[in-house]
Structure formats: structure tokens, C-alpha cells
């Protein structure tokens, strides 16, 4: 016969296990209800924190690809931005001449792309959305004098460390 304290402890442990299992099942049901939907992968409205609203659509956006990527790899994001109200001529995607080039070389190309976008749109500032290694080129550009014409930079999975 087990002492009463041991029985109570075993009963409490069984209850905790049952509650944990019930919680896990409930979490799984919630996850299934909010499963990944590829159609919403670049749903711009859902990515903006509540209360902030979307940025002004008159600020052009330069999309900067990652290592070995091209403009084609960011086409879905470009289409979503245009669908969210940015004019097509205000959303440009950069393709680096050498996708394996140095951050310095990419920063030079990025600077030229920013200037072209400012010239074609007449905008004073540009927003940059940089993916992966494109974020390192954007950082290089900003550190070496490119910050003046940039309003905001968004890094998507850039390896800053």
C-alpha cells in the first residue's frame, strides 16, 4: 500500500498529464484552423501591426534580392505591393549584375537603383525591402553614405551576424 502523499502526488501528476494532453490537442486544433495559406504569404495588410496602417504609397519601394536571387524571386512581393495600392512604377526590383558579388559591389548597384527610382518617380526618398544577403548590401550602402535618400529599410531574413 502506498502512503497517501504518494497517491495524491500520483493523482496530481495524472491530472497534469491529462491537462497537458488536452491543451496540446486544443493547440493542434487551433493550428489546423489557422494553417499556412500560401495565398496569404505576401498579404501586405496582414503583415502590418494593428494600428500602424500601411506606409504612404507615394514613397517608392526598391526590392533587393538575396544571394543568387534575381528580380524574379521577389516578383510575388512586387505584385502584392502593387495590389495593395503602390503604383507599378513605384515598386522596382533590383537584379545584381553578379549575384555572387561583394557587398561593396552590390551597394554600388543599389545606390544606382535608388537614384534611378528617385529620378523616374520624382520622389525625394525611397523605401528598401532587402531579402537575405541583399540586406548586407543595403547595410553597406547605408553605412557608406546612402542614408540620405532612404526613408525606411526592411530586412527579410538578413544574416546580420
mmCIF file of C-alpha atoms in Angstrom, residues 5-125:
data_model
loop_
_atom_site.group_PDB
_atom_site.id
_atom_site.type_symbol
_atom_site.label_atom_id
_atom_site.label_comp_id
_atom_site.label_asym_id
_atom_site.label_seq_id
_atom_site.Cartn_x
_atom_site.Cartn_y
_atom_site.Cartn_z
ATOM 1 C CA UNK A 5 1.050 11.540 -0.034
ATOM 2 C CA UNK A 6 2.384 9.346 -2.815
ATOM 3 C CA UNK A 7 -1.161 8.576 -4.044
ATOM 4 C CA UNK A 8 -2.038 12.287 -4.069
ATOM 5 C CA UNK A 9 1.176 13.084 -5.941
ATOM 6 C CA UNK A 10 0.465 10.352 -8.496
ATOM 7 C CA UNK A 11 -3.110 11.621 -8.915
ATOM 8 C CA UNK A 12 -1.906 15.190 -9.337
ATOM 9 C CA UNK A 13 0.666 14.064 -11.905
ATOM 10 C CA UNK A 14 -2.014 12.151 -13.843
ATOM 11 C CA UNK A 15 -4.225 15.251 -13.855
ATOM 12 C CA UNK A 16 -1.370 17.427 -15.127
ATOM 13 C CA UNK A 17 -0.588 14.946 -17.893
ATOM 14 C CA UNK A 18 -4.270 14.854 -18.890
ATOM 15 C CA UNK A 19 -4.471 18.660 -18.870
ATOM 16 C CA UNK A 20 -1.278 18.898 -20.894
ATOM 17 C CA UNK A 21 -2.620 16.441 -23.433
ATOM 18 C CA UNK A 22 -5.915 18.330 -23.641
ATOM 19 C CA UNK A 23 -4.003 21.590 -24.084
ATOM 20 C CA UNK A 24 -1.848 20.079 -26.801
ATOM 21 C CA UNK A 25 -4.920 18.785 -28.627
ATOM 22 C CA UNK A 26 -6.577 22.206 -28.375
ATOM 23 C CA UNK A 27 -3.413 23.880 -29.675
ATOM 24 C CA UNK A 28 -3.289 21.430 -32.584
ATOM 25 C CA UNK A 29 -6.917 22.209 -33.417
ATOM 26 C CA UNK A 30 -6.161 25.949 -33.315
ATOM 27 C CA UNK A 31 -3.117 25.438 -35.532
ATOM 28 C CA UNK A 32 -5.190 23.492 -38.043
ATOM 29 C CA UNK A 33 -7.752 26.292 -38.104
ATOM 30 C CA UNK A 34 -5.010 28.829 -38.870
ATOM 31 C CA UNK A 35 -2.851 26.655 -41.111
ATOM 32 C CA UNK A 36 -0.409 28.207 -43.530
ATOM 33 C CA UNK A 37 -2.147 29.606 -46.560
ATOM 34 C CA UNK A 38 0.209 30.283 -49.486
ATOM 35 C CA UNK A 39 -2.290 32.769 -50.898
ATOM 36 C CA UNK A 40 -1.744 34.926 -47.802
ATOM 37 C CA UNK A 41 2.039 34.529 -47.735
ATOM 38 C CA UNK A 42 2.528 38.069 -49.007
ATOM 39 C CA UNK A 43 -0.768 39.561 -47.807
ATOM 40 C CA UNK A 44 0.584 43.028 -47.085
ATOM 41 C CA UNK A 45 -2.359 44.113 -44.929
ATOM 42 C CA UNK A 46 -1.915 41.141 -42.576
ATOM 43 C CA UNK A 47 1.783 41.871 -42.073
ATOM 44 C CA UNK A 48 1.245 45.389 -40.702
ATOM 45 C CA UNK A 49 0.905 45.564 -36.905
ATOM 46 C CA UNK A 50 -2.512 46.719 -35.705
ATOM 47 C CA UNK A 51 -2.858 50.471 -35.504
ATOM 48 C CA UNK A 52 0.100 51.312 -37.736
ATOM 49 C CA UNK A 53 -1.530 51.231 -41.144
ATOM 50 C CA UNK A 54 0.329 50.897 -44.406
ATOM 51 C CA UNK A 55 3.052 53.396 -45.285
ATOM 52 C CA UNK A 56 2.312 56.089 -47.853
ATOM 53 C CA UNK A 57 2.065 54.682 -51.361
ATOM 54 C CA UNK A 58 3.806 57.698 -52.855
ATOM 55 C CA UNK A 59 7.152 56.540 -51.431
ATOM 56 C CA UNK A 60 8.740 54.196 -53.977
ATOM 57 C CA UNK A 61 9.951 50.776 -52.853
ATOM 58 C CA UNK A 62 13.134 49.082 -54.025
ATOM 59 C CA UNK A 63 13.155 45.304 -53.545
ATOM 60 C CA UNK A 64 16.671 43.910 -53.115
ATOM 61 C CA UNK A 65 17.208 40.165 -53.694
ATOM 62 C CA UNK A 66 19.442 37.804 -51.765
ATOM 63 C CA UNK A 67 22.456 35.769 -52.812
ATOM 64 C CA UNK A 68 21.999 34.120 -56.226
ATOM 65 C CA UNK A 69 18.477 35.601 -56.462
ATOM 66 C CA UNK A 70 17.072 37.858 -59.164
ATOM 67 C CA UNK A 71 14.094 40.168 -59.534
ATOM 68 C CA UNK A 72 12.066 37.104 -60.424
ATOM 69 C CA UNK A 73 12.475 35.735 -56.889
ATOM 70 C CA UNK A 74 10.737 38.806 -55.436
ATOM 71 C CA UNK A 75 8.047 39.050 -58.122
ATOM 72 C CA UNK A 76 5.277 37.815 -55.793
ATOM 73 C CA UNK A 77 6.084 40.533 -53.270
ATOM 74 C CA UNK A 78 6.155 43.170 -56.020
ATOM 75 C CA UNK A 79 2.747 42.030 -57.265
ATOM 76 C CA UNK A 80 1.328 42.185 -53.720
ATOM 77 C CA UNK A 81 2.652 45.705 -53.167
ATOM 78 C CA UNK A 82 1.072 46.854 -56.413
ATOM 79 C CA UNK A 83 -2.153 45.101 -55.409
ATOM 80 C CA UNK A 84 -2.028 46.943 -52.067
ATOM 81 C CA UNK A 85 -2.002 50.291 -53.849
ATOM 82 C CA UNK A 86 1.559 51.175 -54.784
ATOM 83 C CA UNK A 87 1.804 52.423 -58.387
ATOM 84 C CA UNK A 88 3.630 49.898 -60.579
ATOM 85 C CA UNK A 89 6.341 52.429 -61.406
ATOM 86 C CA UNK A 90 6.942 52.934 -57.659
ATOM 87 C CA UNK A 91 7.907 49.290 -56.994
ATOM 88 C CA UNK A 92 11.198 48.282 -58.539
ATOM 89 C CA UNK A 93 13.145 45.060 -58.106
ATOM 90 C CA UNK A 94 16.905 45.028 -58.417
ATOM 91 C CA UNK A 95 18.846 42.234 -60.088
ATOM 92 C CA UNK A 96 22.563 42.354 -59.358
ATOM 93 C CA UNK A 97 24.924 42.043 -62.329
ATOM 94 C CA UNK A 98 26.879 39.426 -60.387
ATOM 95 C CA UNK A 99 24.609 37.731 -57.833
ATOM 96 C CA UNK A 100 27.714 36.355 -56.069
ATOM 97 C CA UNK A 101 29.466 39.736 -55.951
ATOM 98 C CA UNK A 102 30.714 41.529 -52.862
ATOM 99 C CA UNK A 103 28.554 43.669 -50.594
ATOM 100 C CA UNK A 104 30.577 46.669 -51.769
ATOM 101 C CA UNK A 105 29.826 45.959 -55.440
ATOM 102 C CA UNK A 106 26.168 45.314 -54.662
ATOM 103 C CA UNK A 107 25.978 48.568 -52.671
ATOM 104 C CA UNK A 108 27.198 50.481 -55.735
ATOM 105 C CA UNK A 109 24.454 48.873 -57.838
ATOM 106 C CA UNK A 110 21.914 49.537 -55.093
ATOM 107 C CA UNK A 111 22.909 53.233 -54.997
ATOM 108 C CA UNK A 112 22.389 53.497 -58.749
ATOM 109 C CA UNK A 113 18.998 51.757 -58.493
ATOM 110 C CA UNK A 114 17.883 54.103 -55.690
ATOM 111 C CA UNK A 115 18.870 57.119 -57.770
ATOM 112 C CA UNK A 116 17.100 55.777 -60.893
ATOM 113 C CA UNK A 117 13.934 55.141 -58.861
ATOM 114 C CA UNK A 118 14.054 58.644 -57.389
ATOM 115 C CA UNK A 119 14.533 60.143 -60.860
ATOM 116 C CA UNK A 120 11.731 58.175 -62.536
ATOM 117 C CA UNK A 121 9.213 58.787 -59.738
ATOM 118 C CA UNK A 122 10.267 62.277 -58.681
ATOM 119 C CA UNK A 123 10.379 61.100 -55.067
ATOM 120 C CA UNK A 124 12.788 62.503 -52.526
ATOM 121 C CA UNK A 125 13.049 59.270 -50.569
#
